[in-house]
Coordinates of C-alpha atoms and ligand atoms in Angstrom, one line a residue:
X110 CA 50.0 6.9 18.7
X111 CA 50.2 10.7 19.7
X112 CA 46.5 11.8 18.2
X113 CA 45.4 14.1 21.0
X114 CA 41.8 14.5 19.2
X115 CA 41.9 10.8 19.4
X116 CA 43.2 10.3 23.0
X117 CA 41.0 12.6 24.4
X118 CA 37.7 11.7 22.3
X119 CA 38.4 7.6 23.4
X120 CA 38.7 9.1 26.8
X121 CA 35.5 11.2 27.0
X122 CA 33.5 8.3 25.5
X123 CA 35.0 5.7 27.7
X124 CA 34.5 7.9 31.0
X125 CA 30.8 7.9 29.7
X126 CA 30.2 4.0 28.7
X127 CA 32.7 2.8 31.6
X128 CA 33.9 0.0 30.1
X129 CA 36.2 -2.7 32.1
X130 CA 39.1 -2.6 29.5
X131 CA 40.2 -0.9 26.2
X132 CA 41.5 -3.0 23.6
X133 CA 42.5 -1.3 20.1
X134 CA 42.5 -3.5 17.0
X135 CA 45.7 -4.3 14.9
X136 CA 44.2 -6.1 11.9
X137 CA 46.6 -8.7 12.7
X138 CA 45.4 -12.1 12.1
X139 CA 46.2 -13.4 15.5
X140 CA 44.2 -10.8 17.1
X141 CA 41.5 -11.7 14.8
X142 CA 41.7 -15.3 15.8
X143 CA 41.9 -14.5 19.4
X144 CA 38.4 -12.2 19.0
X145 CA 37.2 -15.1 17.5
X146 CA 38.0 -17.8 20.1
X147 CA 36.8 -15.2 23.1
X148 CA 33.2 -15.0 21.0
X149 CA 32.8 -18.8 20.4
X150 CA 33.4 -19.2 24.1
X151 CA 30.7 -16.9 25.3
X152 CA 28.1 -18.2 22.5
X153 CA 28.2 -14.5 20.2
X154 CA 29.6 -16.3 17.6
X155 CA 29.2 -20.5 17.0
X156 CA 31.9 -21.9 14.8
X157 CA 30.5 -23.8 11.7
X158 CA 31.7 -27.2 10.6
X159 CA 35.2 -26.2 9.2
X160 CA 35.2 -29.1 7.2
X161 CA 32.4 -27.5 5.3
X162 CA 32.8 -24.2 6.2
X163 CA 36.4 -23.2 7.0
X164 CA 36.8 -20.2 8.6
X165 CA 33.3 -19.8 8.8
X166 CA 31.3 -18.2 12.0
X167 CA 27.4 -18.0 12.7
X168 CA 25.9 -15.3 14.9
X169 CA 22.3 -14.7 15.9
X170 CA 21.1 -11.2 16.7
X171 CA 18.1 -10.2 18.5
X172 CA 14.9 -10.8 17.3
X173 CA 13.5 -7.9 17.7
X174 CA 16.9 -6.5 15.6
X175 CA 16.9 -8.1 12.5
X176 CA 16.9 -5.4 10.1
X177 CA 17.8 -1.5 9.8
X178 CA 15.5 0.7 11.7
X179 CA 14.8 3.4 9.8
X180 CA 12.1 5.2 12.2
X181 CA 15.2 5.1 15.2
X182 CA 17.6 6.9 12.5
X183 CA 18.1 10.2 12.6
X184 CA 20.0 13.3 11.0
X185 CA 21.0 15.6 14.0
X186 CA 21.7 18.9 12.4
X187 CA 21.7 22.3 14.3
X188 CA 19.1 23.2 11.6
X189 CA 15.8 20.9 11.1
X190 CA 15.6 22.1 7.5
X191 CA 18.7 21.0 6.5
X192 CA 18.3 17.5 7.3
X193 CA 15.2 17.6 5.0
X194 CA 11.6 15.7 5.4
X195 CA 13.7 12.7 3.9
X196 CA 15.2 12.3 7.5
X197 CA 14.0 11.9 11.0
X198 CA 15.5 14.7 12.8
X199 CA 16.8 15.7 16.5
X200 CA 18.4 18.3 17.8
X201 CA 22.1 17.8 18.5
X202 CA 21.8 18.5 22.4
X203 CA 19.0 16.6 22.6
X204 CA 20.6 13.7 20.8
X205 CA 23.6 13.4 22.7
X206 CA 21.7 14.0 25.8
X207 CA 19.2 11.3 25.6
X208 CA 21.7 8.7 23.7
X209 CA 24.2 9.8 26.4
X210 CA 21.7 8.3 29.0
X211 CA 21.7 5.1 27.2
X212 CA 25.5 4.7 26.5
X213 CA 26.3 5.6 30.3
X214 CA 27.8 2.9 32.1
X215 CA 26.8 0.2 29.0
X216 CA 30.3 -1.2 28.2
X217 CA 30.6 -2.1 32.3
X218 CA 32.0 -5.0 32.6
X219 CA 32.8 -5.3 28.9
X220 CA 35.6 -4.6 26.5
X221 CA 35.6 -1.5 24.7
X222 CA 37.6 -2.1 21.1
X223 CA 39.0 1.2 19.3
X224 CA 38.5 0.1 15.1
X225 CA 40.4 2.5 13.4
X226 CA 39.3 1.8 9.9
X227 CA 39.7 3.0 6.2
X228 CA 36.9 3.4 4.1
X229 CA 38.4 3.0 0.1
X230 CA 42.2 2.4 0.1
X231 CA 44.5 3.3 3.1
X232 CA 46.3 6.2 2.4
X233 CA 44.3 7.5 -1.0
X234 CA 43.7 10.8 -0.8
X235 CA 40.0 10.3 -1.7
X236 CA 39.3 7.8 1.3
X237 CA 38.1 8.8 4.7
X238 CA 39.4 7.2 8.1
X239 CA 36.9 6.5 11.1
X240 CA 37.3 5.3 14.6
X241 CA 35.0 2.7 15.8
X242 CA 34.4 2.0 19.3
X243 CA 32.2 -1.0 20.6
X244 CA 31.4 -3.0 22.8
X245 CA 30.5 -6.0 20.3
X246 CA 33.2 -8.8 19.0
X247 CA 30.8 -9.1 16.1
X248 CA 31.0 -5.8 14.9
X249 CA 35.0 -5.9 15.6
X250 CA 34.9 -9.1 13.2
X251 CA 32.6 -7.6 10.6
X252 CA 34.4 -4.5 10.2
X253 CA 37.6 -6.4 9.6
X254 CA 35.9 -8.0 6.6
X255 CA 34.2 -4.8 5.4
X256 CA 36.9 -2.3 5.8
X257 CA 40.6 -1.5 5.7
X258 CA 41.0 -1.7 9.6
X259 CA 44.1 -1.8 11.8
X260 CA 47.3 -0.1 12.6
X261 CA 48.0 0.8 9.2
X262 CA 44.8 2.9 9.8
X263 CA 46.5 4.8 12.6
X264 CA 49.7 5.5 11.4
X265 CA 48.0 6.9 8.3
X266 CA 46.1 8.9 10.5
X267 CA 49.0 10.3 12.3
X268 CA 49.0 12.6 15.1
X269 CA 47.3 15.4 13.7
X270 CA 44.7 13.9 11.3
X271 CA 40.6 13.9 11.6
X272 CA 38.1 11.2 11.6
X273 CA 34.8 10.2 12.0
X274 CA 33.8 9.8 15.2
X275 CA 31.9 6.2 15.2
X276 CA 30.3 4.7 18.9
X277 CA 28.6 2.1 18.9
X278 CA 27.5 0.1 21.9
X279 CA 25.0 -2.9 22.3
X280 CA 24.3 -1.8 25.7
X281 CA 20.6 -3.5 26.4
X282 CA 19.7 -4.3 23.1
X283 CA 16.8 -2.2 24.1
X284 CA 14.7 -1.7 21.3
X285 CA 12.7 1.3 23.1
X286 CA 16.4 3.0 23.5
X287 CA 17.3 2.1 20.1
X288 CA 18.9 5.1 18.3
X289 CA 21.2 5.6 15.5
X290 CA 22.2 8.6 15.4
X291 CA 23.9 10.9 12.9
X292 CA 25.9 14.6 13.5
X293 CA 27.2 15.5 10.0
X294 CA 28.6 18.7 11.1
X295 CA 30.3 17.1 14.0
X296 CA 31.4 14.2 11.6
X297 CA 29.8 11.7 14.6
X298 CA 27.8 8.7 14.5
X299 CA 26.5 7.2 17.6
X300 CA 24.5 4.1 17.5
X301 CA 23.0 2.2 20.9
X302 CA 21.1 -0.7 21.8
X303 CA 21.4 -2.7 18.4
X304 CA 23.7 -5.4 17.1
X305 CA 22.2 -5.6 13.4
X306 CA 24.8 -4.7 10.8
X307 CA 23.3 -2.0 9.0
X308 CA 22.8 -0.4 12.2
X309 CA 26.4 -1.0 13.8
X310 CA 28.8 -1.6 11.3
X311 CA 29.2 2.5 11.5
X312 CA 31.5 2.3 8.3
X313 CA 28.9 1.1 6.0
X314 CA 25.4 2.8 5.6
X315 CA 26.1 5.5 8.6
X316 CA 29.7 6.7 7.6
X317 CA 30.1 5.8 3.6
X318 CA 26.6 7.2 2.7
X319 CA 25.0 9.4 5.3
X320 CA 27.9 11.0 6.6
X321 CA 29.9 10.7 3.4
X322 CA 27.1 12.0 1.2
X323 CA 27.1 15.2 3.3
X324 CA 30.9 15.5 2.6
X325 CA 30.5 14.9 -0.6
X326 CA 28.0 17.9 -0.8
X327 CA 30.2 20.1 0.7
X328 CA 33.9 18.9 -0.9
X329 CA 31.9 18.5 -4.9
X330 CA 31.8 14.5 -5.0
X331 CA 28.7 11.9 -4.7
X332 CA 28.5 9.2 -2.1
X333 CA 25.9 6.9 -4.0
X334 CA 24.2 3.5 -2.8
X335 CA 25.8 2.1 -6.2
X336 CA 26.9 -1.2 -7.0
X337 CA 29.9 -0.7 -9.5
X338 CA 30.8 -3.6 -12.3
X339 CA 32.7 -3.7 -15.3
X340 CA 32.0 -5.6 -18.4
X341 CA 34.8 -6.6 -20.8
X342 CA 33.8 -7.4 -24.1
X343 CA 35.6 -9.5 -26.3
X344 CA 38.2 -6.9 -27.6
X345 CA 39.3 -6.6 -23.8
X346 CA 37.8 -3.1 -23.5
X347 CA 36.2 -2.8 -20.0
X348 CA 33.0 -0.4 -19.5
X349 CA 32.5 0.3 -16.0
X350 CA 28.5 0.8 -14.9
X351 CA 27.4 2.0 -11.4
X352 CA 23.5 1.4 -10.6
X353 CA 21.3 2.5 -8.2
X354 CA 18.9 -0.1 -6.7
X355 CA 17.0 0.0 -3.4
X356 CA 18.0 -2.5 -0.7
X357 CA 17.6 -6.4 -1.6
X358 CA 16.5 -5.2 -5.3
X359 CA 19.6 -7.3 -6.4
X360 CA 22.4 -5.0 -6.8
X361 CA 24.4 -8.1 -5.6
X362 CA 23.5 -10.4 -8.2
X363 CA 24.0 -7.9 -11.0
X364 CA 27.6 -6.9 -9.4
X365 CA 28.4 -10.6 -9.9
X366 CA 26.4 -11.2 -13.1
X367 CA 27.5 -14.5 -15.0
X368 CA 27.1 -13.6 -18.7
X369 CA 24.8 -16.1 -20.9
X370 CA 26.5 -18.7 -22.5
X371 CA 26.2 -17.1 -25.9
X372 CA 28.2 -13.7 -24.4
X373 CA 30.6 -15.8 -22.6
X374 CA 31.5 -18.1 -25.8
X375 CA 32.3 -14.6 -27.4
X376 CA 34.4 -13.6 -24.6
X377 CA 32.6 -11.5 -22.6
X378 CA 33.5 -11.2 -18.7
X379 CA 31.9 -9.4 -16.0
X380 CA 34.2 -7.6 -13.3
X381 CA 32.8 -7.0 -9.5
X382 CA 33.8 -3.7 -8.2
X383 CA 31.5 -3.3 -5.7
X384 CA 27.8 -4.7 -4.5
X385 CA 26.5 -1.6 -2.3
X386 CA 28.5 1.6 -2.4
X387 CA 30.5 4.3 -5.1
X388 CA 31.9 7.2 -4.3
X389 CA 31.8 9.3 -7.4
X390 CA 34.1 12.2 -8.3
X391 CA 35.1 14.2 -11.3
X392 CA 38.2 13.3 -13.0
X393 CA 40.8 15.4 -14.9
X394 CA 39.5 13.9 -17.7
X395 CA 35.9 15.3 -17.6
X396 CA 34.9 11.6 -16.4
X397 CA 33.3 10.5 -13.6
X398 CA 35.0 8.2 -11.4
X399 CA 33.8 5.7 -9.0
X400 CA 35.5 4.1 -5.7
X401 CA 33.8 1.2 -3.8
X402 CA 34.8 2.4 -0.5
X403 CA 34.2 -1.0 1.2
X404 CA 36.4 -4.2 1.1
X405 CA 33.9 -7.2 1.9
X406 CA 30.1 -7.9 0.9
X407 CA 27.1 -8.0 3.3
X408 CA 25.2 -9.5 1.2
X409 CA 21.1 -10.8 1.8
X410 CA 21.4 -14.7 2.1
X411 CA 18.0 -16.0 1.1
X412 CA 17.4 -16.2 -2.7
X413 CA 21.4 -16.7 -2.9
X414 CA 21.9 -20.1 -4.9
X415 CA 23.7 -20.9 -8.1
X416 CA 21.4 -20.2 -10.6
X417 CA 20.6 -16.7 -9.1
X418 CA 24.6 -15.8 -8.0
X419 CA 27.2 -18.8 -8.2
X420 CA 29.9 -16.5 -8.0
X421 CA 28.6 -15.3 -4.5
X422 CA 28.3 -19.1 -3.6
X423 CA 31.6 -19.5 -4.4
X424 CA 32.6 -16.0 -2.4
X425 CA 31.2 -17.1 0.9
X426 CA 32.6 -20.7 1.0
X427 CA 35.3 -19.7 3.9
X428 CA 36.4 -17.0 5.8
X429 CA 32.5 -15.7 6.2
X430 CA 30.6 -14.6 8.6
X431 CA 26.7 -16.0 8.7
X432 CA 23.9 -13.8 10.5
X433 CA 20.8 -15.4 10.7
X434 CA 20.4 -18.1 8.4
X435 CA 19.3 -21.4 9.4
X436 CA 22.0 -23.5 11.5
X437 CA 21.8 -27.4 10.7
X438 CA 22.7 -30.0 13.2
X439 CA 26.0 -30.5 11.3
X440 CA 27.1 -27.0 11.7
X441 CA 26.3 -26.0 8.3
X442 CA 23.9 -23.6 7.3
X443 CA 20.9 -22.7 5.0
X444 CA 18.6 -20.1 3.8
X445 CA 15.1 -20.0 1.5
X446 CA 15.8 -20.3 -2.3
X447 CA 19.2 -21.5 -1.3
X448 CA 21.6 -24.3 -3.2
X449 CA 20.5 -27.8 -2.8
X450 CA 17.9 -29.9 -0.9
X451 CA 16.4 -28.1 2.4
X452 CA 17.4 -29.6 5.4
X453 CA 14.6 -31.7 7.4
X454 CA 15.5 -30.0 10.5
X455 CA 18.0 -27.5 12.3
X456 CA 17.5 -24.3 14.2
X457 CA 16.0 -21.6 13.0
X458 CA 17.3 -17.6 13.2
X459 CA 15.3 -17.2 15.8
X460 CA 16.7 -19.8 18.0
X461 CA 13.7 -21.9 17.8
X462 CA 13.8 -25.6 16.2
X463 CA 12.5 -26.1 13.0
X464 CA 11.3 -28.8 10.8
X465 CA 11.0 -28.9 7.0
X466 CA 7.4 -28.2 6.1
X467 CA 6.6 -26.5 9.3
X468 CA 3.5 -23.6 9.0
X469 CA 2.0 -20.8 11.1
X470 CA -1.1 -20.4 12.5
X471 CA -2.2 -19.2 9.1
X472 CA -0.5 -21.9 7.4
X473 CA 2.2 -20.2 6.2
X474 CA 5.7 -22.0 5.8
X475 CA 8.1 -20.7 8.6
X476 CA 11.3 -19.5 7.1
X477 CA 14.4 -21.4 8.7
X478 CA 16.6 -18.0 7.7
X479 CA 15.5 -14.8 8.6
X480 CA 14.4 -13.1 4.9
X481 CA 17.0 -10.4 5.9
X482 CA 19.4 -12.7 7.0
X483 CA 23.4 -12.1 5.8
X484 CA 26.7 -13.2 4.9
X485 CA 29.6 -11.3 5.4
X486 CA 32.3 -12.0 3.2
X487 CA 36.0 -10.7 1.8
X488 CA 35.4 -9.0 -1.5
X489 CA 38.9 -10.3 -2.9
X490 CA 37.1 -14.1 -2.0
X491 CA 34.9 -13.1 -5.4
X492 CA 36.3 -15.0 -7.8
X493 CA 35.6 -11.8 -10.4
X494 CA 36.9 -9.6 -8.1
X495 CA 38.0 -6.5 -9.8
X496 CA 41.7 -5.5 -9.1
X497 CA 40.5 -2.1 -9.6
X498 CA 39.5 -2.2 -6.4
X499 CA 42.5 -1.3 -5.0
X500 CA 42.8 1.6 -7.4
X501 CA 42.9 4.9 -5.4
X502 CA 41.1 6.8 -8.2
X503 CA 38.8 4.1 -9.0
X504 CA 37.0 3.5 -12.4
X505 CA 35.9 5.5 -15.1
X506 CA 31.6 5.5 -15.6
X507 CA 30.1 4.7 -18.7
X508 CA 26.8 4.8 -17.9
X509 CA 24.6 5.3 -14.6
X510 CA 21.8 2.8 -13.9
X511 CA 18.6 3.7 -11.7
X512 CA 16.3 0.6 -11.5
X513 CA 13.5 -0.6 -8.9
X514 CA 11.1 -3.4 -8.1
X515 CA 8.0 -2.4 -10.3
X516 CA 5.8 -5.3 -11.2
X517 CA 4.1 -2.8 -13.4
X518 CA 4.0 0.4 -15.3
X519 CA 8.0 0.9 -16.0
X520 CA 9.4 -0.8 -19.1
X521 CA 12.5 -3.1 -18.8
X522 CA 14.9 -0.2 -19.8
X523 CA 15.0 3.2 -20.8
X524 CA 17.4 6.0 -21.4
X525 CA 17.2 9.6 -20.3
X526 CA 17.2 12.1 -22.8
X527 CA 20.0 14.4 -21.1
X528 CA 21.7 14.7 -17.6
X529 CA 18.8 16.6 -16.1
X530 CA 16.3 14.3 -17.3
X531 CA 18.5 11.6 -15.6
X532 CA 18.8 13.5 -12.4
X533 CA 14.6 13.4 -12.7
X534 CA 14.4 9.9 -13.4
X535 CA 16.6 8.9 -10.4
X536 CA 15.2 11.5 -8.5
X537 CA 11.4 9.9 -9.1
X538 CA 12.4 6.2 -8.8
X539 CA 10.1 4.2 -6.8
X540 CA 10.0 0.5 -5.5
X541 CA 8.2 -2.1 -4.0
X542 CA 9.6 -2.6 -0.2
X543 CA 11.4 -5.6 0.5
X544 CA 12.9 -7.4 3.8
X545 CA 15.3 -4.9 4.5
X546 CA 13.3 -2.3 5.3
X547 CA 10.7 -2.4 8.5
X548 CA 7.0 -1.8 6.4
X549 CA 4.3 -3.7 4.7
X550 CA 6.0 -5.8 1.5
X551 CA 5.3 -4.9 -2.1
X552 CA 3.9 -1.5 -0.8
X553 CA 5.5 1.1 -3.5
X554 CA 7.4 3.9 -1.9
X555 CA 9.3 7.0 -3.3
X556 CA 13.1 6.1 -2.9
X557 CA 15.3 8.8 -5.1
X558 CA 18.1 7.2 -6.4
X559 CA 17.7 4.5 -3.7
X560 CA 19.3 6.9 -1.2
X561 CA 16.0 8.1 0.5
X562 CA 17.1 6.0 3.7
X563 CA 20.7 7.1 3.1
X564 CA 21.2 10.5 2.2
X565 CA 22.7 12.3 5.5
X566 CA 21.0 15.3 4.5
X567 CA 17.7 17.8 2.8
X568 CA 17.1 15.7 -0.5
X569 CA 16.1 18.8 -1.9
X570 CA 19.7 20.1 -1.5
X571 CA 21.1 16.5 -2.7
X572 CA 19.2 16.9 -6.1
X573 CA 20.4 20.4 -6.2
X574 CA 24.1 19.2 -6.2
X575 CA 23.3 16.4 -9.1
X576 CA 22.0 18.9 -11.2
X577 CA 25.3 21.2 -10.2
X578 CA 27.6 18.4 -10.8
X579 CA 26.1 17.7 -14.4
X580 CA 27.0 20.9 -15.2
X581 CA 30.3 20.4 -14.5
X582 CA 30.8 17.1 -16.3
X583 CA 32.7 17.4 -19.9
X584 CA 31.7 13.5 -20.9
X585 CA 28.8 12.6 -18.7
X586 CA 28.0 9.0 -18.6
X587 CA 24.8 8.2 -20.3
X588 CA 21.9 7.8 -17.6
X589 CA 19.5 4.6 -17.9
X590 CA 16.4 3.1 -15.6
X591 CA 15.6 -0.7 -15.8
X592 CA 13.1 -2.6 -14.3
X593 CA 13.7 -6.5 -14.1
X594 CA 10.3 -7.0 -12.3
X595 CA 7.8 -6.2 -14.7
X596 CA 4.9 -8.9 -14.3
X597 CA 2.5 -10.2 -16.8
X598 CA -1.2 -10.9 -16.2
X599 CA -0.7 -14.2 -14.8
X600 CA 1.5 -12.5 -12.2
X601 CA 4.8 -13.9 -13.8
X602 CA 8.1 -12.1 -14.4
X603 CA 8.3 -11.3 -18.0
X604 CA 12.1 -11.1 -18.2
X605 CA 14.4 -14.0 -16.9
X606 CA 16.6 -11.3 -15.3
X607 CA 20.2 -12.7 -13.6
X608 CA 22.7 -13.4 -16.4
X609 CA 20.3 -12.3 -18.9
X610 CA 20.5 -8.9 -17.8
X611 CA 23.9 -8.8 -19.9
X612 CA 21.8 -8.3 -22.7
X613 CA 20.5 -5.1 -21.4
X614 CA 23.9 -3.9 -20.2
X615 CA 25.3 -4.5 -23.8
X616 CA 22.6 -2.1 -25.0
X617 CA 23.3 0.4 -22.5
X618 CA 26.8 0.3 -23.3
X619 CA 26.2 0.7 -27.1
X620 CA 23.8 3.5 -26.4
X621 CA 26.5 5.3 -24.0
X622 CA 28.9 5.1 -26.6
X623 CA 26.5 6.1 -29.5
X624 CA 26.8 2.6 -31.3
X625 CA 23.1 1.6 -32.0
X626 CA 20.1 3.7 -32.8
X627 CA 17.0 3.8 -30.5
X628 CA 13.2 4.9 -30.7
X629 CA 12.4 7.8 -28.8
X630 CA 9.8 7.5 -26.7
X631 CA 7.7 9.9 -24.0
X632 CA 9.7 8.4 -21.5
X633 CA 13.2 8.3 -23.1
X634 CA 15.0 6.1 -25.8
X635 CA 13.8 2.2 -25.7
X636 CA 15.9 -0.4 -27.9
X637 CA 14.9 -0.4 -31.4
X638 CA 12.9 -3.7 -32.0
X639 CA 15.5 -6.0 -33.1
X640 CA 17.9 -3.7 -30.8
X641 CA 18.0 -6.0 -28.2
X642 CA 20.2 -9.2 -28.3
X643 CA 17.1 -11.4 -27.4
X644 CA 18.3 -14.5 -29.4
X645 CA 17.9 -17.7 -27.5
X646 CA 15.3 -16.3 -25.1
X647 CA 11.6 -17.3 -25.3
X648 CA 10.4 -13.5 -25.6
X649 CA 8.3 -13.2 -28.7
X650 CA 7.0 -9.8 -30.1
X651 CA 4.3 -9.5 -27.7
X652 CA 6.4 -10.2 -25.1
X653 CA 8.8 -7.3 -26.4
X654 CA 5.6 -5.4 -26.6
X655 CA 4.7 -6.4 -23.0
X656 CA 8.0 -5.0 -21.6
X657 CA 8.2 -1.6 -22.9
X658 CA 4.4 -0.8 -23.0
X659 CA 4.0 2.6 -21.9
X660 CA 0.5 3.6 -20.4
X661 CA 0.3 7.3 -21.0
X662 CA -2.8 7.5 -18.8
X663 CA -0.9 6.0 -15.8
X664 CA 2.2 7.7 -16.6
X665 CA 0.2 10.8 -16.1
X666 CA -0.7 9.6 -12.4
X667 CA 2.8 9.0 -11.8
X668 CA 3.9 12.0 -13.0
X669 CA 1.2 13.9 -10.5
X670 CA 2.9 11.8 -7.9
X671 CA 5.8 12.7 -8.3
X672 CA 4.8 16.3 -7.8
X673 CA 2.9 15.5 -5.0
X674 CA 6.3 13.5 -3.6
X675 CA 8.3 16.7 -4.5
X676 CA 6.1 19.3 -2.6
X677 CA 7.5 18.2 0.4
X678 CA 10.6 19.5 -0.2
X679 CA 9.5 23.2 -0.6
X680 CA 12.0 25.8 -1.5
X681 CA 14.8 23.5 -1.1
X682 CA 13.7 21.3 -4.6
X683 CA 15.3 22.7 -7.8
X684 CA 12.8 24.3 -10.1
X685 CA 14.5 22.1 -13.2
X686 CA 13.0 18.7 -11.6
X687 CA 9.5 20.4 -11.7
X688 CA 10.3 21.5 -15.0
X689 CA 11.0 18.1 -16.2
X690 CA 7.8 16.9 -14.8
X691 CA 6.1 19.4 -17.1
X692 CA 8.3 18.1 -19.7
X693 CA 7.3 14.6 -18.9
X694 CA 3.4 15.2 -18.8
X695 CA 3.7 17.4 -22.2
X696 CA 5.2 14.6 -24.1
X697 CA 2.6 11.9 -22.5
X698 CA 0.1 14.2 -23.5
X699 CA 1.2 15.4 -27.0
X700 CA 1.7 11.5 -28.3
X701 CA -1.9 10.6 -26.8
X702 CA -3.2 12.9 -29.2
Ligands
OXD237 C1 22.2 -2.9 3.0 C2 20.8 -2.3 2.9 O1 22.3 -4.2 3.8 O2 20.9 -1.9 1.9 O3 23.2 -2.8 1.6 O4 20.3 -2.5 3.6
MN238 MN1 22.6 -1.5 0.6

């Protein structure tokens, strides 16, 4: 290894952090086993019951460190405007100085691990190389699952290759000194005083979304918070779909969907390509092609069961790291809305003794697993893992889907009229908050393209980038919006969701291929009555109406709210999006009169 850029940078960071020693991660099974052993001996990780959970480990984060901390996450561009109102901003000099204070001596008595990793297949011209320096074995072991890591990446980097400089230290895990800093202009990420995945597995949100979105803007591609899945029809043809939903809204479940009986009997199959991130490029054939840059799943555990996601249950049976779930006394794991009966007692995510039926001072059930507890599992263990994960150019997209969690207003599915309307649809996405973010659960917040926490530059420029790309695509995918979460007057979900969502994907693919007619509404195209396969579901005419009802007054209110939301982007907001807002209002008004 003779890459002077890399060696000098490591030297400089080590001078600041003062680790006792430096260990290079080679990606070998032997080294991984050694590290596991060491982490088990110090209590950083707990080995689970190896008969029930072969190769599985358990970890608890600090109780103040259980989700991404968006308020402590900064984009540090020279010009504040370039970060945009969608990001917290700090001047680079100040950010380096302040975090530098926290990093100073932070690794004393600890090892600094050097993790060379590739986002995307090693050697693909579309992949990006990062090097993460960290003092956490937990981070190393997670990165070995989530990314392609080790010496092969160093070989690929060569002596003069460039890379994203990722520095992480747990330091004191002090939430008053926690900072997650991105320097897109320096291709650098600094994360300090956290041990939570989304803040510290720097290949994931920090590199593959925040830094990559910035690189994509400059290099002409998109880094998106999207799952990628293939839907194979009975003829063997596979259509690929990318879908953006905010965190903890079911991307992993949709990506691993099990077809309902009537579909599987006809030969339909699902292929999982990714559950969180898509890098999308324009192919030579004029279509969009998507790559999942990761090689594992960092999924939300609670709610994962054999009804919601049997493929995930199968994926996490071995070689998986569980974080902040409930630990049972026989070395097993459990979480709320999980599989099988709840244990009578165990150790909760926060290390406290837990008994089934426990309530807090308000009489509310005390969860055994944190609502944002996670599993980290290798992609290849998914029973429906697509071999296309290894394809350097990825998969061609037939459709792009946007979606949120909205108990009211938004219909089950609609199709945008054209690319610009589709970009407007994505840009005006809103969703109710979930446990993956700090904030009041259930509050509706704007989350354009599910990228609000992840766009590494001014979102006005990001919208412009989407619109510009649209002009270059000869064969654009259809753009759709879905909402599985609409509720009836009794506060019950109207749509059954899970595997049944394939019925909607089926309609989407048929529409994208121009095979079925649709009804034009002021919002977009929706299925004709009878156009959606509802066979075997208990949804009658009035249920269908309730799923697709468009309340024009409320939509005019929504459009006004979107204008308010857009106004924060000032002159950086593309005029086309305001035009789309005007068109929507006109359509709503004329349909009303
Ligand atoms: C995630 C998230 O972990 O979006 O994927 O928070
Ligand atoms: Mn995510």
